[in-house]
CSV table of C-alpha atoms in Angstrom, one decimal:
chain,number,residue,atom,x,y,z
A,11,MET,CA,34.9,-7.4,-24.4
A,12,ALA,CA,36.2,-4.4,-22.3
A,13,SER,CA,34.4,-1.8,-24.6
A,14,ILE,CA,31.2,-4.1,-24.1
A,15,LYS,CA,31.6,-3.9,-20.4
A,16,GLY,CA,32.2,-0.2,-20.4
A,17,SER,CA,29.1,0.5,-22.5
A,18,ARG,CA,27.0,-1.8,-20.3
A,19,GLY,CA,28.3,0.2,-17.2
A,20,ARG,CA,27.4,3.5,-18.9
A,21,GLY,CA,24.0,2.2,-19.7
A,22,VAL,CA,23.4,1.2,-16.0
A,23,ALA,CA,24.7,4.3,-14.8
A,24,LEU,CA,22.3,6.3,-17.2
A,25,HIS,CA,19.3,4.3,-16.2
A,26,ALA,CA,20.0,4.8,-12.4
A,27,VAL,CA,20.2,8.5,-13.1
A,28,LEU,CA,17.0,8.6,-14.8
A,29,VAL,CA,15.2,6.4,-12.1
A,30,CYS,CA,16.5,8.8,-9.5
A,31,GLY,CA,15.0,11.9,-11.7
A,32,LEU,CA,11.9,10.1,-11.8
A,33,LEU,CA,11.5,9.5,-8.2
A,34,LEU,CA,12.5,13.2,-7.4
A,35,SER,CA,9.8,14.3,-9.9
A,36,ALA,CA,7.2,12.3,-8.8
A,37,PHE,CA,7.7,12.8,-5.0
A,38,PRO,CA,5.7,16.2,-4.9
A,39,PHE,CA,2.8,14.4,-6.3
A,40,TYR,CA,3.2,11.5,-3.8
A,41,TRP,CA,3.7,14.0,-0.9
A,42,ALA,CA,0.3,15.7,-2.1
A,43,VAL,CA,-1.4,12.4,-2.2
A,44,VAL,CA,-0.1,11.6,1.4
A,45,MET,CA,-1.3,14.9,2.8
A,46,SER,CA,-4.7,14.8,1.4
A,47,THR,CA,-5.3,11.6,3.5
A,48,HIS,CA,-4.3,13.3,6.8
A,49,THR,CA,-5.7,16.0,9.2
A,50,SER,CA,-3.7,19.5,9.4
A,51,THR,CA,-2.5,18.3,13.0
A,52,GLU,CA,-1.1,15.1,11.5
A,53,ILE,CA,0.4,16.9,8.6
A,54,PHE,CA,2.5,19.1,10.8
A,55,SER,CA,3.3,16.4,13.3
A,56,TYR,CA,6.9,15.3,14.0
A,57,PRO,CA,8.4,13.0,12.6
A,58,PRO,CA,6.4,13.6,9.3
A,59,LYS,CA,4.0,11.0,8.3
A,60,LEU,CA,5.3,9.4,4.9
A,61,LEU,CA,2.4,6.8,4.4
A,62,PRO,CA,-1.3,7.7,3.4
A,63,GLY,CA,-3.6,8.0,6.1
A,64,SER,CA,-7.4,7.4,6.6
A,65,HIS,CA,-8.9,10.9,6.4
A,66,PHE,CA,-9.3,11.2,2.7
A,67,THR,CA,-12.9,10.8,2.4
A,68,GLU,CA,-13.4,13.1,5.4
A,69,ASN,CA,-11.5,15.7,3.6
A,70,VAL,CA,-13.2,15.3,0.3
A,71,ARG,CA,-16.7,15.9,2.2
A,72,ASN,CA,-15.4,18.9,3.9
A,73,LEU,CA,-14.2,20.1,0.6
A,74,PHE,CA,-17.4,19.8,-1.1
A,75,ASP,CA,-19.3,21.5,1.9
A,76,THR,CA,-17.0,24.2,1.8
A,77,VAL,CA,-16.7,25.3,-1.8
A,78,ASP,CA,-18.9,24.6,-4.9
A,79,PHE,CA,-16.3,22.3,-6.3
A,80,PHE,CA,-18.2,20.8,-9.1
A,81,GLY,CA,-19.5,23.9,-10.2
A,82,SER,CA,-16.1,26.0,-10.4
A,83,LEU,CA,-14.8,22.6,-12.1
A,84,LEU,CA,-17.3,22.7,-14.8
A,85,ASN,CA,-16.5,26.8,-15.4
A,86,SER,CA,-12.8,26.0,-15.6
A,87,MET,CA,-13.4,22.8,-18.1
A,88,LEU,CA,-15.6,25.2,-20.0
A,89,VAL,CA,-13.0,28.0,-20.2
A,90,ALA,CA,-10.1,25.7,-20.7
A,91,VAL,CA,-11.7,23.6,-23.7
A,92,SER,CA,-13.1,26.5,-25.4
A,93,VAL,CA,-9.7,28.5,-25.3
A,94,THR,CA,-7.8,25.5,-26.3
A,95,ALA,CA,-10.1,24.7,-29.4
A,96,LEU,CA,-10.0,28.5,-30.4
A,97,VAL,CA,-6.3,28.8,-30.1
A,98,LEU,CA,-5.7,25.6,-32.0
A,99,PHE,CA,-7.7,27.0,-34.7
A,100,PHE,CA,-6.7,30.6,-35.0
A,101,ASP,CA,-3.0,30.1,-34.0
A,102,SER,CA,-2.4,27.5,-36.7
A,103,LEU,CA,-4.5,29.0,-39.4
A,104,ALA,CA,-2.3,32.3,-39.0
A,105,ALA,CA,0.8,30.3,-38.5
A,106,PHE,CA,0.1,28.8,-41.9
A,107,VAL,CA,-0.1,31.9,-43.7
A,108,PHE,CA,3.2,33.1,-42.0
A,109,ALA,CA,5.2,30.3,-42.9
A,110,LYS,CA,4.0,29.2,-46.3
A,111,PHE,CA,2.7,32.4,-48.0
A,112,ASP,CA,4.2,35.8,-49.0
A,113,PHE,CA,2.1,39.1,-48.8
A,114,PRO,CA,2.8,42.9,-48.2
A,115,GLY,CA,3.8,43.6,-44.7
A,116,LYS,CA,4.6,40.3,-43.7
A,117,ARG,CA,7.7,40.9,-41.9
A,118,ALA,CA,6.2,43.9,-40.3
A,119,LEU,CA,3.2,42.1,-39.0
A,120,PHE,CA,5.6,39.3,-37.5
A,121,ALA,CA,7.5,41.8,-35.9
A,122,LEU,CA,4.6,43.3,-34.3
A,123,LEU,CA,3.6,39.8,-33.2
A,124,MET,CA,7.0,39.2,-31.7
A,125,LEU,CA,6.5,42.7,-29.7
A,126,ILE,CA,3.2,41.5,-28.5
A,127,PHE,CA,4.8,38.2,-27.3
A,128,MET,CA,7.2,40.3,-25.0
A,129,VAL,CA,4.6,42.3,-23.3
A,130,PRO,CA,4.0,40.9,-19.9
A,131,MET,CA,0.4,39.7,-19.0
A,132,GLN,CA,0.2,42.0,-15.9
A,133,LEU,CA,0.5,45.0,-18.4
A,134,GLN,CA,-2.5,43.8,-20.5
A,135,ALA,CA,-4.7,43.4,-17.3
A,136,ILE,CA,-6.1,47.0,-17.1
A,137,PRO,CA,-6.7,47.9,-20.8
A,138,GLN,CA,-8.1,44.5,-21.2
A,139,PHE,CA,-10.6,44.8,-18.2
A,140,VAL,CA,-11.6,48.1,-19.5
A,141,ILE,CA,-12.5,46.7,-23.0
A,142,MET,CA,-14.3,43.8,-21.4
A,143,ALA,CA,-16.3,46.3,-19.2
A,144,LYS,CA,-17.3,48.2,-22.0
A,145,LEU,CA,-18.6,45.3,-24.0
A,146,GLY,CA,-20.5,44.3,-20.9
A,147,TRP,CA,-18.8,41.1,-20.5
A,148,ILE,CA,-17.4,41.3,-16.9
A,149,GLY,CA,-18.5,38.6,-14.8
A,150,SER,CA,-19.2,35.9,-17.3
A,151,MET,CA,-17.2,33.4,-18.8
A,152,THR,CA,-16.9,35.4,-22.3
A,153,SER,CA,-14.5,37.7,-20.7
A,154,LEU,CA,-12.1,34.6,-20.1
A,155,ILE,CA,-12.4,33.0,-23.5
A,156,VAL,CA,-12.5,35.7,-26.1
A,157,PRO,CA,-9.2,37.4,-25.1
A,158,ALA,CA,-7.4,34.2,-25.0
A,159,ALA,CA,-8.7,32.9,-28.4
A,160,ALA,CA,-5.4,33.6,-29.9
A,161,ASN,CA,-1.9,34.4,-28.8
A,162,ALA,CA,1.4,35.3,-29.9
A,163,PHE,CA,3.2,32.4,-28.5
A,164,GLY,CA,1.1,30.0,-30.3
A,165,ILE,CA,1.3,31.5,-33.8
A,166,PHE,CA,5.1,31.7,-33.2
A,167,TRP,CA,5.6,28.1,-32.2
A,168,MET,CA,3.3,26.8,-34.9
A,169,ARG,CA,4.9,29.0,-37.6
A,170,GLN,CA,8.3,27.7,-36.5
A,171,TYR,CA,7.0,24.1,-36.7
A,172,MET,CA,5.4,24.4,-40.1
A,173,LYS,CA,8.4,25.9,-41.7
A,174,SER,CA,10.2,22.8,-41.2
A,175,ALA,CA,7.5,20.1,-41.1
A,176,ILE,CA,5.4,21.3,-44.3
A,177,HIS,CA,7.6,21.0,-47.6
A,178,ASP,CA,6.7,23.6,-50.1
A,179,GLU,CA,6.4,20.7,-52.8
A,180,LEU,CA,3.2,19.7,-50.8
A,181,ILE,CA,1.8,23.1,-51.1
A,182,ASP,CA,2.6,23.2,-54.9
A,183,ALA,CA,0.9,19.8,-55.5
A,184,SER,CA,-2.0,20.6,-53.9
A,185,ARG,CA,-2.3,23.9,-55.9
A,186,LEU,CA,-2.0,21.8,-59.1
A,187,ASP,CA,-4.8,19.7,-57.8
A,188,GLY,CA,-7.1,22.6,-57.6
A,189,ALA,CA,-6.8,22.9,-53.6
A,190,GLY,CA,-8.0,26.2,-52.2
A,191,PHE,CA,-6.5,28.0,-48.9
A,192,LEU,CA,-8.7,26.1,-46.7
A,193,ARG,CA,-8.3,22.9,-48.3
A,194,GLN,CA,-4.6,23.2,-48.2
A,195,TYR,CA,-4.7,24.2,-44.6
A,196,TRP,CA,-7.2,21.4,-43.5
A,197,HIS,CA,-5.9,18.5,-45.7
A,198,VAL,CA,-2.3,19.4,-46.1
A,199,ALA,CA,-1.1,21.4,-43.1
A,200,LEU,CA,-2.9,20.1,-40.3
A,201,PRO,CA,-2.2,16.2,-40.7
A,202,VAL,CA,1.5,17.0,-40.8
A,203,VAL,CA,1.8,19.2,-37.7
A,204,ARG,CA,-0.5,17.0,-35.2
A,205,PRO,CA,2.3,16.7,-32.9
A,206,GLY,CA,2.9,20.6,-32.7
A,207,LEU,CA,-0.7,20.9,-32.2
A,208,ALA,CA,-0.8,18.4,-29.4
A,209,PHE,CA,2.0,20.3,-27.7
A,210,LEU,CA,0.0,23.5,-28.1
A,211,GLY,CA,-2.9,22.0,-26.9
A,212,ILE,CA,-1.6,20.8,-23.8
A,213,PHE,CA,0.3,24.2,-23.1
A,214,THR,CA,-2.9,26.1,-23.6
A,215,PHE,CA,-5.1,23.9,-21.6
A,216,MET,CA,-2.7,23.8,-18.5
A,217,GLY,CA,-2.2,27.6,-18.8
A,218,GLN,CA,-6.0,28.1,-18.9
A,219,TRP,CA,-6.7,25.6,-16.3
A,220,ASN,CA,-4.2,27.1,-13.8
A,221,ASP,CA,-4.9,30.8,-14.4
A,222,TYR,CA,-5.7,32.6,-11.3
A,223,ALA,CA,-5.3,36.2,-11.7
A,224,TRP,CA,-7.4,37.2,-14.7
A,225,PRO,CA,-10.5,35.0,-13.4
A,226,LEU,CA,-10.1,36.6,-10.2
A,227,ILE,CA,-10.5,40.0,-11.6
A,228,ALA,CA,-12.8,39.4,-14.4
A,229,LEU,CA,-15.4,37.0,-12.5
A,230,THR,CA,-17.0,39.5,-10.1
A,231,ASP,CA,-19.6,37.1,-8.7
A,232,PRO,CA,-17.8,34.8,-6.0
A,233,ASP,CA,-20.5,32.1,-6.7
A,234,ASN,CA,-19.3,31.9,-10.4
A,235,VAL,CA,-15.7,31.4,-10.4
A,236,THR,CA,-13.1,28.9,-11.9
A,237,LEU,CA,-11.6,26.2,-9.8
A,238,GLN,CA,-8.4,27.8,-8.9
A,239,VAL,CA,-10.2,30.9,-7.6
A,240,ALA,CA,-12.6,28.6,-5.5
A,241,LEU,CA,-9.6,26.7,-4.2
A,242,SER,CA,-8.0,29.8,-3.0
A,243,GLN,CA,-11.3,30.4,-0.9
A,244,LEU,CA,-10.1,27.4,1.3
A,245,ASN,CA,-7.0,29.3,3.0
A,246,GLY,CA,-8.1,30.7,6.1
A,247,THR,CA,-11.7,29.4,6.0
A,248,HIS,CA,-13.3,30.1,9.5
A,249,GLY,CA,-10.0,31.7,10.7
A,250,THR,CA,-8.0,28.6,10.4
A,251,THR,CA,-6.7,26.6,7.3
A,252,ASP,CA,-7.5,23.1,6.9
A,253,TYR,CA,-4.4,21.9,5.0
A,254,GLY,CA,-5.7,18.4,4.7
A,255,MET,CA,-8.8,19.8,2.9
A,256,VAL,CA,-6.5,22.2,0.8
A,257,MET,CA,-4.4,19.6,-0.5
A,258,THR,CA,-7.2,17.4,-1.4
A,259,GLY,CA,-8.7,20.0,-3.5
A,260,ALA,CA,-5.2,20.7,-5.2
A,261,LEU,CA,-5.1,16.9,-5.8
A,262,LEU,CA,-8.5,16.7,-7.4
A,263,ALA,CA,-7.9,19.6,-9.6
A,264,LEU,CA,-4.7,17.8,-11.1
A,265,VAL,CA,-6.9,14.9,-12.4
A,266,PRO,CA,-8.0,16.7,-15.6
A,267,LEU,CA,-4.5,17.8,-16.3
A,268,LEU,CA,-3.2,14.4,-16.0
A,269,ILE,CA,-5.8,13.1,-18.4
A,270,VAL,CA,-5.1,15.8,-21.0
A,271,PHE,CA,-1.3,15.5,-20.7
A,272,ALA,CA,-1.7,11.6,-21.1
A,273,LEU,CA,-3.9,12.0,-24.3
A,274,GLY,CA,-1.7,14.8,-25.8
A,275,ALA,CA,1.6,12.8,-25.1
A,276,ARG,CA,0.0,9.8,-26.4
A,277,GLN,CA,-0.7,11.8,-29.8
A,278,ILE,CA,2.8,13.1,-29.9
A,279,ILE,CA,4.7,9.9,-29.3
A,280,GLY,CA,2.4,8.0,-31.7
A,281,ASP,CA,2.9,10.8,-34.7
A,282,LEU,CA,6.6,10.7,-34.1
A,283,ALA,CA,6.9,6.8,-34.2
A,284,LYS,CA,4.9,6.9,-37.4
A,285,GLY,CA,7.2,9.4,-38.7
A,286,ALA,CA,10.3,7.3,-37.8
A,287,VAL,CA,8.7,4.2,-39.4
A,288,ARG,CA,8.2,6.0,-42.6
A,289,GLY,CA,11.7,7.4,-42.5
């Protein structure tokens, strides 16, 4: 009886800690919602207002009047979706080769890949800009999509995932059935590694959606920018910063991320649950 009570007590304490962690994690989002419904004067008032106000509609109207929100939203969506789709295809294809096939120079190529992985993005900006300028892509969305179509992290992540998730027996059986490389990749590898692809998709989409530095450099037309660059223009507009409007823009920019995260997390949890049932 004492052991049962002790285990229940530990369970209650664990749940209490998890609830506290959840509240702490959710508070910044709640605070963003609160600030988006107030004016700048109300945001800096003391004591701080902890409940939503009545100026959300006004802040949204000011936001749409100040920047081309929907145009920049469409640009960000185009870039993020295109890059995510290309990364999922190219990175998983390369990872499948590295994980399940032997070829001359495999270790050297993978070592080179790891070296590229360790190069900071800031060091790549200047040569990447020079290449994009020579190709005539500066100012267009192509300069954002093509350089990000594959990356070292995605290949490394999917290689590690495929090495443990895809058994060699599956590959051997598909060869005996006459499946070529592309059929092995499409019908054997991809169905098994969907949780890994879901994580990579979420990670890539969030990275592209929140990217600020490279779009600021590559998109030379101030009227044709991504959402993060457009929102940065709200700081210091007309000599002062309307923080209620800024927080409204930041809050609206979070909505696509929440949708993508919910869909991707659902895919991950669903596939893991199916695997547990099979096991």
